[in-house]
CSV table of C-alpha atoms in Angstrom, one decimal:
chain,number,residue,atom,x,y,z
A,3,UNK,CA,10.6,11.5,-15.9
A,4,UNK,CA,8.8,9.0,-13.7
A,5,UNK,CA,5.2,7.9,-14.6
A,6,UNK,CA,4.1,8.0,-11.0
A,7,UNK,CA,5.3,9.0,-7.6
A,8,UNK,CA,3.5,7.8,-4.4
A,9,UNK,CA,4.6,10.6,-2.0
A,10,UNK,CA,4.9,10.5,1.7
A,11,UNK,CA,3.5,7.1,2.7
A,12,UNK,CA,5.0,4.7,5.4
A,13,UNK,CA,6.7,2.1,3.4
A,14,UNK,CA,6.6,-1.4,5.0
A,15,UNK,CA,8.5,-3.9,3.1
A,16,UNK,CA,10.3,-6.5,5.2
A,17,UNK,CA,11.7,-8.2,2.0
A,18,UNK,CA,14.1,-5.2,1.6
A,19,UNK,CA,14.2,-4.1,5.2
A,20,UNK,CA,12.2,-0.9,4.8
A,21,UNK,CA,9.9,0.6,7.5
A,22,UNK,CA,9.7,4.4,7.3
A,23,UNK,CA,8.4,7.3,5.3
A,24,UNK,CA,9.4,7.3,1.7
A,25,UNK,CA,8.4,8.3,-1.8
A,26,UNK,CA,7.9,5.5,-4.3
A,27,UNK,CA,8.6,6.2,-8.0
A,28,UNK,CA,7.2,4.0,-10.9
A,29,UNK,CA,8.4,4.0,-14.4
A,30,UNK,CA,7.3,1.7,-17.3
A,31,UNK,CA,5.4,-0.7,-15.0
A,32,UNK,CA,8.3,-1.3,-12.7
A,33,UNK,CA,9.6,0.0,-9.4
A,34,UNK,CA,12.1,2.7,-10.3
A,35,UNK,CA,13.1,4.3,-7.0
A,36,UNK,CA,12.4,4.5,-3.3
A,37,UNK,CA,13.8,7.6,-1.6
A,38,UNK,CA,12.9,10.0,1.2
A,39,UNK,CA,12.1,12.9,-1.1
A,40,UNK,CA,11.6,12.6,-4.8
A,41,UNK,CA,11.1,15.9,-6.4
A,42,UNK,CA,7.6,16.4,-7.7
A,43,UNK,CA,8.9,17.7,-11.1
A,44,UNK,CA,10.4,14.5,-11.7
A,45,UNK,CA,7.0,12.7,-12.1
A,46,UNK,CA,4.1,13.0,-14.6
A,47,UNK,CA,1.8,12.0,-11.8
A,48,UNK,CA,2.1,12.5,-8.1
A,49,UNK,CA,-0.3,10.9,-5.5
A,50,UNK,CA,-0.2,12.1,-1.9
A,51,UNK,CA,-0.4,9.1,0.4
A,52,UNK,CA,0.8,10.6,3.7
A,53,UNK,CA,-0.6,8.8,6.6
A,54,UNK,CA,-1.0,5.4,4.8
A,55,UNK,CA,0.9,2.2,4.7
A,56,UNK,CA,2.6,1.5,1.4
A,57,UNK,CA,3.4,-2.3,0.9
A,58,UNK,CA,4.3,-4.6,-1.9
A,59,UNK,CA,1.1,-5.5,-3.8
A,60,UNK,CA,-0.9,-7.9,-1.7
A,61,UNK,CA,-1.1,-11.5,-2.9
A,62,UNK,CA,-4.2,-13.7,-2.1
A,63,UNK,CA,-2.8,-17.2,-2.2
A,64,UNK,CA,-6.2,-18.9,-2.1
A,65,UNK,CA,-9.3,-17.5,-3.9
A,66,UNK,CA,-12.0,-18.6,-6.3
A,67,UNK,CA,-12.5,-16.2,-9.2
A,68,UNK,CA,-13.8,-18.5,-12.1
A,69,UNK,CA,-16.9,-16.2,-12.4
A,70,UNK,CA,-19.6,-17.6,-14.5
A,71,UNK,CA,-18.1,-21.1,-14.7
A,72,UNK,CA,-18.7,-21.9,-11.0
A,73,UNK,CA,-21.6,-20.9,-8.9
A,74,UNK,CA,-19.6,-19.0,-6.4
A,75,UNK,CA,-16.9,-17.5,-8.4
A,76,UNK,CA,-16.1,-13.8,-7.6
A,77,UNK,CA,-15.1,-11.3,-10.3
A,78,UNK,CA,-11.4,-11.0,-9.9
A,79,UNK,CA,-11.3,-7.2,-9.7
A,80,UNK,CA,-13.8,-7.1,-6.9
A,81,UNK,CA,-11.4,-9.2,-4.7
A,82,UNK,CA,-8.4,-7.8,-6.5
A,83,UNK,CA,-7.3,-4.3,-7.5
A,84,UNK,CA,-10.5,-2.7,-6.2
A,85,UNK,CA,-9.9,-4.3,-2.8
A,86,UNK,CA,-6.1,-3.5,-2.4
A,87,UNK,CA,-5.0,-6.9,-3.8
A,88,UNK,CA,-2.7,-7.0,-7.0
A,89,UNK,CA,-2.6,-10.9,-7.5
A,90,UNK,CA,-5.1,-13.5,-7.0
A,91,UNK,CA,-4.1,-17.3,-6.9
A,92,UNK,CA,-7.1,-19.2,-8.0
A,93,UNK,CA,-7.1,-22.4,-5.9
A,94,UNK,CA,-8.3,-25.0,-8.4
A,95,UNK,CA,-11.7,-23.6,-9.6
A,96,UNK,CA,-11.1,-25.2,-13.0
A,97,UNK,CA,-10.2,-28.7,-14.0
A,98,UNK,CA,-8.8,-30.0,-17.3
A,99,UNK,CA,-12.3,-30.0,-18.9
A,100,UNK,CA,-13.0,-26.4,-18.1
A,101,UNK,CA,-9.7,-24.6,-17.8
A,102,UNK,CA,-9.9,-22.9,-21.2
A,103,UNK,CA,-12.5,-20.6,-19.6
A,104,UNK,CA,-9.6,-18.7,-17.8
A,105,UNK,CA,-7.5,-17.7,-20.9
A,106,UNK,CA,-10.5,-17.1,-23.2
A,107,UNK,CA,-13.1,-15.4,-20.8
A,108,UNK,CA,-11.6,-14.5,-17.4
A,109,UNK,CA,-8.1,-13.2,-17.9
A,110,UNK,CA,-9.0,-10.8,-20.8
A,111,UNK,CA,-11.8,-9.2,-18.8
A,112,UNK,CA,-9.9,-8.1,-15.5
A,113,UNK,CA,-6.9,-5.9,-14.4
A,114,UNK,CA,-6.0,-8.1,-11.5
A,115,UNK,CA,-3.3,-10.8,-12.2
A,116,UNK,CA,-4.6,-14.3,-11.8
A,117,UNK,CA,-2.4,-17.3,-11.2
A,118,UNK,CA,-4.4,-20.5,-11.4
A,119,UNK,CA,-4.1,-24.0,-10.0
A,120,UNK,CA,-5.6,-26.8,-11.9
A,121,UNK,CA,-7.9,-29.0,-10.0
A,122,UNK,CA,-7.2,-32.7,-10.2
A,123,UNK,CA,-11.0,-33.2,-10.8
A,124,UNK,CA,-11.6,-32.6,-14.5
A,125,UNK,CA,-14.6,-30.4,-13.9
A,126,UNK,CA,-12.9,-28.5,-11.1
A,127,UNK,CA,-15.4,-26.8,-8.8
A,128,UNK,CA,-18.3,-26.4,-11.5
A,129,UNK,CA,-19.6,-29.5,-9.8
A,130,UNK,CA,-20.1,-30.0,-6.1
A,131,UNK,CA,-19.2,-32.3,-4.9
A,132,UNK,CA,-16.3,-32.2,-7.2
A,133,UNK,CA,-15.1,-35.9,-7.3
A,134,UNK,CA,-18.1,-38.3,-7.5
A,135,UNK,CA,-16.4,-41.3,-9.2
A,136,UNK,CA,-13.1,-42.6,-10.3
A,137,UNK,CA,-13.9,-41.1,-13.8
A,138,UNK,CA,-14.0,-37.6,-12.2
A,139,UNK,CA,-10.1,-37.6,-12.6
A,140,UNK,CA,-8.7,-37.7,-16.2
A,141,UNK,CA,-5.0,-38.0,-15.5
A,142,UNK,CA,-3.8,-37.8,-19.1
A,143,UNK,CA,-5.9,-34.8,-20.0
A,144,UNK,CA,-4.8,-33.1,-16.7
A,145,UNK,CA,-1.1,-33.5,-17.9
A,146,UNK,CA,-2.2,-32.2,-21.4
A,147,UNK,CA,-3.8,-29.1,-20.1
A,148,UNK,CA,-0.9,-28.4,-17.6
A,149,UNK,CA,1.6,-28.6,-20.4
A,150,UNK,CA,-0.6,-26.6,-22.8
A,151,UNK,CA,-0.8,-23.7,-20.3
A,152,UNK,CA,2.7,-24.0,-18.9
A,153,UNK,CA,3.6,-20.7,-17.5
A,154,UNK,CA,0.1,-19.9,-16.5
A,155,UNK,CA,-0.9,-22.9,-14.4
A,156,UNK,CA,1.0,-22.7,-11.2
A,157,UNK,CA,0.2,-26.2,-9.8
A,158,UNK,CA,-2.3,-28.9,-9.2
A,159,UNK,CA,-5.1,-28.8,-6.5
A,160,UNK,CA,-6.4,-31.5,-4.5
A,161,UNK,CA,-9.1,-31.3,-1.9
A,162,UNK,CA,-9.1,-33.9,1.1
A,163,UNK,CA,-12.9,-34.0,1.4
A,164,UNK,CA,-15.8,-36.5,1.2
A,165,UNK,CA,-16.8,-38.2,-1.0
A,166,UNK,CA,-13.4,-38.1,-2.8
A,167,UNK,CA,-11.6,-39.9,-0.2
A,168,UNK,CA,-14.4,-42.5,0.3
A,169,UNK,CA,-14.2,-43.3,-3.4
A,170,UNK,CA,-10.5,-43.1,-4.2
A,171,UNK,CA,-8.8,-43.0,-0.8
A,172,UNK,CA,-5.2,-41.8,-0.7
A,173,UNK,CA,-4.9,-42.5,-4.3
A,174,UNK,CA,-6.5,-39.2,-5.0
A,175,UNK,CA,-3.8,-37.0,-3.5
A,176,UNK,CA,-1.2,-39.4,-4.8
A,177,UNK,CA,-2.6,-38.8,-8.3
A,178,UNK,CA,-2.6,-35.1,-7.8
A,179,UNK,CA,1.1,-35.2,-6.6
A,180,UNK,CA,2.1,-37.4,-9.5
A,181,UNK,CA,0.4,-34.9,-11.9
A,182,UNK,CA,2.3,-32.1,-10.3
A,183,UNK,CA,5.6,-33.9,-10.3
A,184,UNK,CA,5.3,-35.0,-14.0
A,185,UNK,CA,4.3,-31.4,-15.0
A,186,UNK,CA,7.1,-29.8,-13.1
A,187,UNK,CA,4.6,-27.7,-11.0
A,188,UNK,CA,3.5,-27.5,-7.4
A,189,UNK,CA,0.8,-29.2,-5.4
A,190,UNK,CA,-1.7,-27.4,-3.3
A,191,UNK,CA,-3.8,-29.6,-0.9
A,192,UNK,CA,-7.0,-28.5,0.9
A,193,UNK,CA,-7.3,-30.1,4.4
A,194,UNK,CA,-10.5,-30.2,6.5
A,195,UNK,CA,-13.6,-32.2,5.6
A,196,UNK,CA,-16.7,-30.1,6.1
A,197,UNK,CA,-18.8,-33.3,5.8
A,198,UNK,CA,-16.9,-34.7,8.8
A,199,UNK,CA,-17.1,-38.3,7.4
A,200,UNK,CA,-13.5,-39.5,7.1
A,201,UNK,CA,-10.8,-40.5,9.4
A,202,UNK,CA,-9.2,-37.3,11.0
A,203,UNK,CA,-5.8,-39.2,11.1
A,204,UNK,CA,-5.6,-39.1,7.2
A,205,UNK,CA,-3.4,-36.0,7.7
A,206,UNK,CA,-0.6,-38.2,8.9
A,207,UNK,CA,-0.7,-40.1,5.5
A,208,UNK,CA,-1.0,-36.9,3.5
A,209,UNK,CA,1.7,-34.6,4.8
A,210,UNK,CA,4.6,-37.1,3.8
A,211,UNK,CA,3.4,-36.7,0.2
A,212,UNK,CA,4.3,-33.0,0.2
A,213,UNK,CA,7.6,-31.8,-1.0
A,214,UNK,CA,9.5,-28.6,-0.9
A,215,UNK,CA,7.4,-25.9,-2.5
A,216,UNK,CA,4.0,-27.6,-2.0
A,217,UNK,CA,1.2,-25.8,-0.2
A,218,UNK,CA,-0.9,-27.0,2.7
A,219,UNK,CA,-4.0,-24.7,2.7
A,220,UNK,CA,-6.6,-24.3,5.4
A,221,UNK,CA,-4.0,-24.7,8.2
A,222,UNK,CA,-6.3,-23.4,10.9
A,223,UNK,CA,-9.2,-25.6,10.0
A,224,UNK,CA,-11.3,-27.2,12.8
A,225,UNK,CA,-12.7,-29.8,10.6
A,226,UNK,CA,-11.5,-33.6,10.5
A,227,UNK,CA,-8.2,-33.8,8.8
A,228,UNK,CA,-6.5,-30.8,10.3
A,229,UNK,CA,-3.0,-30.7,11.8
A,230,UNK,CA,-4.1,-31.0,15.4
A,231,UNK,CA,-4.6,-34.4,16.9
A,232,UNK,CA,-7.4,-35.4,19.3
A,233,UNK,CA,-5.4,-33.8,22.3
A,234,UNK,CA,-4.9,-30.5,20.4
A,235,UNK,CA,-1.3,-31.2,19.7
A,236,UNK,CA,0.4,-30.7,16.3
A,237,UNK,CA,1.0,-34.0,14.5
A,238,UNK,CA,4.7,-34.6,14.2
A,239,UNK,CA,4.3,-34.8,10.4
A,240,UNK,CA,3.4,-31.1,10.3
A,241,UNK,CA,6.7,-29.9,11.7
A,242,UNK,CA,8.4,-32.4,9.4
A,243,UNK,CA,6.6,-30.9,6.3
A,244,UNK,CA,7.5,-27.4,7.2
A,245,UNK,CA,11.1,-28.4,7.8
A,246,UNK,CA,11.0,-29.8,4.2
A,247,UNK,CA,9.9,-26.5,2.8
A,248,UNK,CA,6.1,-27.0,2.6
A,249,UNK,CA,4.2,-23.7,2.7
A,250,UNK,CA,1.6,-23.5,5.4
A,251,UNK,CA,-1.5,-21.2,4.4
A,252,UNK,CA,-4.4,-20.4,6.6
A,253,UNK,CA,-7.1,-19.8,3.9
A,254,UNK,CA,-10.1,-18.7,5.9
A,255,UNK,CA,-13.2,-19.5,3.7
A,256,UNK,CA,-16.7,-20.3,5.0
A,257,UNK,CA,-15.9,-23.4,6.9
A,258,UNK,CA,-12.2,-23.8,7.5
A,259,UNK,CA,-10.8,-21.2,10.0
A,260,UNK,CA,-11.0,-21.4,13.7
A,261,UNK,CA,-9.4,-18.9,16.2
A,262,UNK,CA,-9.1,-21.7,18.7
A,263,UNK,CA,-7.2,-24.0,16.5
A,264,UNK,CA,-5.1,-21.1,15.3
A,265,UNK,CA,-4.3,-20.2,18.9
A,266,UNK,CA,-3.3,-23.8,19.7
A,267,UNK,CA,-1.0,-24.0,16.6
A,268,UNK,CA,0.6,-20.5,17.4
A,269,UNK,CA,1.2,-21.6,21.0
A,270,UNK,CA,3.0,-24.6,19.7
A,271,UNK,CA,5.3,-22.3,17.6
A,272,UNK,CA,4.7,-23.5,14.0
A,273,UNK,CA,3.4,-20.3,12.5
A,274,UNK,CA,1.6,-19.9,9.2
A,275,UNK,CA,3.7,-18.7,6.2
A,276,UNK,CA,0.8,-17.3,4.2
A,277,UNK,CA,-2.7,-15.9,5.0
A,278,UNK,CA,-5.4,-15.9,2.4
A,279,UNK,CA,-9.1,-15.6,2.0
A,280,UNK,CA,-10.6,-18.5,0.1
A,281,UNK,CA,-12.8,-15.8,-1.4
A,282,UNK,CA,-16.2,-16.8,-2.9
A,283,UNK,CA,-19.3,-14.8,-3.5
A,284,UNK,CA,-21.1,-15.9,-0.4
A,285,UNK,CA,-17.9,-15.9,1.6
A,286,UNK,CA,-17.3,-12.3,0.8
A,287,UNK,CA,-20.7,-11.4,2.1
A,288,UNK,CA,-20.8,-13.4,5.3
A,289,UNK,CA,-17.5,-14.4,6.7
A,290,UNK,CA,-14.4,-13.7,4.6
A,291,UNK,CA,-15.2,-10.0,3.4
A,292,UNK,CA,-11.7,-9.1,2.2
A,293,UNK,CA,-7.9,-9.7,2.2
A,294,UNK,CA,-7.4,-6.7,4.3
A,295,UNK,CA,-9.9,-8.1,6.9
A,296,UNK,CA,-7.5,-11.1,6.9
A,297,UNK,CA,-4.8,-8.8,7.8
A,298,UNK,CA,-6.9,-7.3,10.5
A,299,UNK,CA,-7.5,-10.7,12.0
A,300,UNK,CA,-3.8,-11.6,12.2
A,301,UNK,CA,-2.9,-8.3,13.7
A,302,UNK,CA,-5.6,-9.0,16.4
A,303,UNK,CA,-4.0,-12.4,17.1
A,304,UNK,CA,-0.8,-10.6,17.9
A,305,UNK,CA,1.3,-10.8,14.9
A,306,UNK,CA,3.3,-7.7,14.0
A,307,UNK,CA,2.5,-5.6,11.0
A,308,UNK,CA,5.9,-6.7,9.5
A,309,UNK,CA,4.9,-10.3,9.9
A,310,UNK,CA,1.5,-9.7,8.4
A,311,UNK,CA,2.8,-8.0,5.4
A,312,UNK,CA,5.3,-10.8,4.8
A,313,UNK,CA,2.6,-13.3,5.0
A,314,UNK,CA,0.6,-11.7,2.2
A,315,UNK,CA,3.4,-10.4,0.0
A,316,UNK,CA,6.8,-12.0,-0.1
A,317,UNK,CA,5.9,-15.4,1.3
A,318,UNK,CA,3.0,-16.1,-1.1
A,319,UNK,CA,5.3,-14.8,-4.0
A,320,UNK,CA,7.8,-17.5,-3.1
A,321,UNK,CA,5.1,-20.1,-2.6
A,322,UNK,CA,4.0,-19.6,-6.2
A,323,UNK,CA,7.5,-19.3,-7.7
A,324,UNK,CA,7.1,-15.6,-8.5
A,325,UNK,CA,9.5,-14.0,-6.0
A,326,UNK,CA,11.7,-12.5,-8.9
A,327,UNK,CA,8.8,-10.5,-10.0
A,328,UNK,CA,6.2,-10.1,-7.1
A,329,UNK,CA,6.2,-9.6,-3.4
A,330,UNK,CA,8.7,-6.8,-3.0
A,331,UNK,CA,9.1,-3.2,-3.8
A,332,UNK,CA,12.9,-3.7,-4.8
A,333,UNK,CA,14.0,-1.7,-7.8
A,334,UNK,CA,13.1,-3.2,-11.2
A,335,UNK,CA,10.4,-5.4,-9.8
A,336,UNK,CA,6.9,-5.3,-11.2
A,337,UNK,CA,5.1,-2.1,-9.9
A,338,UNK,CA,2.5,-3.8,-7.8
A,339,UNK,CA,1.8,-1.8,-4.8
A,340,UNK,CA,-0.9,-1.8,-2.1
A,341,UNK,CA,-1.8,1.5,-0.3
A,342,UNK,CA,-3.6,0.8,3.0
A,343,UNK,CA,-4.8,2.6,6.0
A,344,UNK,CA,-4.8,1.3,9.6
A,345,UNK,CA,-7.8,2.5,11.6
A,346,UNK,CA,-7.8,2.6,15.3
A,347,UNK,CA,-11.2,1.7,16.9
A,348,UNK,CA,-13.0,-1.3,18.4
A,349,UNK,CA,-14.3,-4.1,16.3
A,350,UNK,CA,-15.2,-7.7,16.4
A,351,UNK,CA,-14.1,-10.3,13.7
A,352,UNK,CA,-15.5,-13.8,13.6
A,353,UNK,CA,-14.3,-17.2,12.6
A,354,UNK,CA,-16.4,-19.9,10.9
A,355,UNK,CA,-17.7,-21.3,14.2
A,356,UNK,CA,-18.9,-17.9,15.3
A,357,UNK,CA,-16.2,-17.3,17.8
A,358,UNK,CA,-15.2,-13.6,18.0
A,359,UNK,CA,-11.9,-11.8,18.4
A,360,UNK,CA,-11.9,-8.2,19.5
A,361,UNK,CA,-9.5,-6.1,17.4
A,362,UNK,CA,-8.2,-2.5,18.0
A,363,UNK,CA,-6.8,-2.0,14.6
A,364,UNK,CA,-8.6,-2.4,11.1
A,365,UNK,CA,-6.6,-2.6,7.9
A,366,UNK,CA,-8.6,-1.0,4.8
A,367,UNK,CA,-7.6,-0.5,1.2
A,368,UNK,CA,-7.0,2.9,-0.3
A,369,UNK,CA,-5.6,2.4,-3.7
A,370,UNK,CA,-3.8,-0.3,-5.7
A,371,UNK,CA,-1.1,0.0,-8.2
A,372,UNK,CA,-0.9,-2.9,-10.7
A,373,UNK,CA,1.9,-2.9,-13.2
A,374,UNK,CA,2.0,0.8,-12.8
A,375,UNK,CA,-1.7,1.5,-13.3
A,376,UNK,CA,-3.6,3.1,-10.4
A,377,UNK,CA,-7.0,1.6,-9.2
A,378,UNK,CA,-8.9,3.3,-6.4
A,379,UNK,CA,-10.6,0.9,-3.8
A,380,UNK,CA,-14.3,0.5,-4.1
A,381,UNK,CA,-16.8,1.0,-1.2
A,382,UNK,CA,-16.1,-2.4,0.4
A,383,UNK,CA,-18.3,-5.4,1.1
A,384,UNK,CA,-20.3,-4.0,4.0
A,385,UNK,CA,-23.0,-1.4,4.0
A,386,UNK,CA,-20.4,0.8,5.9
A,387,UNK,CA,-17.4,-0.1,3.9
A,388,UNK,CA,-14.2,-2.0,4.7
A,389,UNK,CA,-14.1,-2.0,8.5
A,390,UNK,CA,-15.2,-5.0,10.6
A,391,UNK,CA,-18.4,-5.2,12.8
A,392,UNK,CA,-18.3,-2.6,15.5
A,393,UNK,CA,-17.8,-4.1,19.0
A,394,UNK,CA,-20.7,-3.5,21.4
A,395,UNK,CA,-19.7,-1.6,24.5
A,396,UNK,CA,-18.2,-3.9,27.1
A,397,UNK,CA,-17.3,-6.7,24.7
A,398,UNK,CA,-14.3,-9.0,25.7
A,399,UNK,CA,-13.0,-11.0,22.9
A,400,UNK,CA,-9.9,-13.3,22.6
A,401,UNK,CA,-6.7,-11.7,23.8
A,402,UNK,CA,-3.5,-11.6,21.6
A,403,UNK,CA,-1.7,-14.8,21.5
A,404,UNK,CA,1.8,-14.2,20.1
């Protein structure tokens, strides 16, 4: 007897080559079977999901959910299981001096799985700016905490921003890379300096530091330090990094996502591997909204549904080294499932510069299954729910670009 069967949805899982109407059975917190017609009497609970899209559980590769310890941390379940997302990667909200807040106070209070990165700054994002002096980094304590929480901490996070680079220069990312290497974990690097104070060519010194499995986040940033040169061309080091196995993540956020930059990058053929929110409290209210709206943006940019699902399921699972457990509906994997609807209509979505993109399809969450437990999606971040802003009559946004 199965614990749960999701019946009649369109399963879209490129990781196992599925795109069609199937039933999905869950038993003991794992995927038990996917078949065209599983008898109802074989399940304790049956949920009718005809007309929906059923995908592996969405993974948000860049979010900030250190609620109560940082000023803008979102409650994990608000951006997680109640928003169609099963796993949130916290992108360095905590440093070695504050990290214990995660296992003591955050993880026990939520249903969403959280996989944290450890900020190279010892106070993480509890202070802003994060690095204000050489003493902001305690290298030995960073190694100690990474070792103490081995198996929980996924990697080290560094932010290529002012004033950190003005104080430490390239020694800051080098220290972060050294900490990651010595701890046997990944490095995630934020690019794009919102203060616009440092040399934009620093990206050409940064990228050679990144190895197979490291993550470059804010790939579509328009701020100094992005992957485009002054002529709008990809710096050669970006292609070299991708060829070495560096993961390219878009991470929208409040200040680091441009449709124009994204179009230029897409036109040059080096597509992102992952999409994510960089979710914060103000971001959720004003620019980011939700992971499903990130999917909406990329459908609007011309990516296929299969590409978009891959960029927020199997690819981020690989990027955090959890592909044997997450990111797929293959039998015996953890029963993490997102049930979504795609609404047809006419909407506008915006980048951080205020540029609009007109979209004809909007992805909205319906329900989430996390380790076999069912969570219904909440109302959504807008007064009218999950859908983007309605497009005024006669609006002409950007056209699809890939």
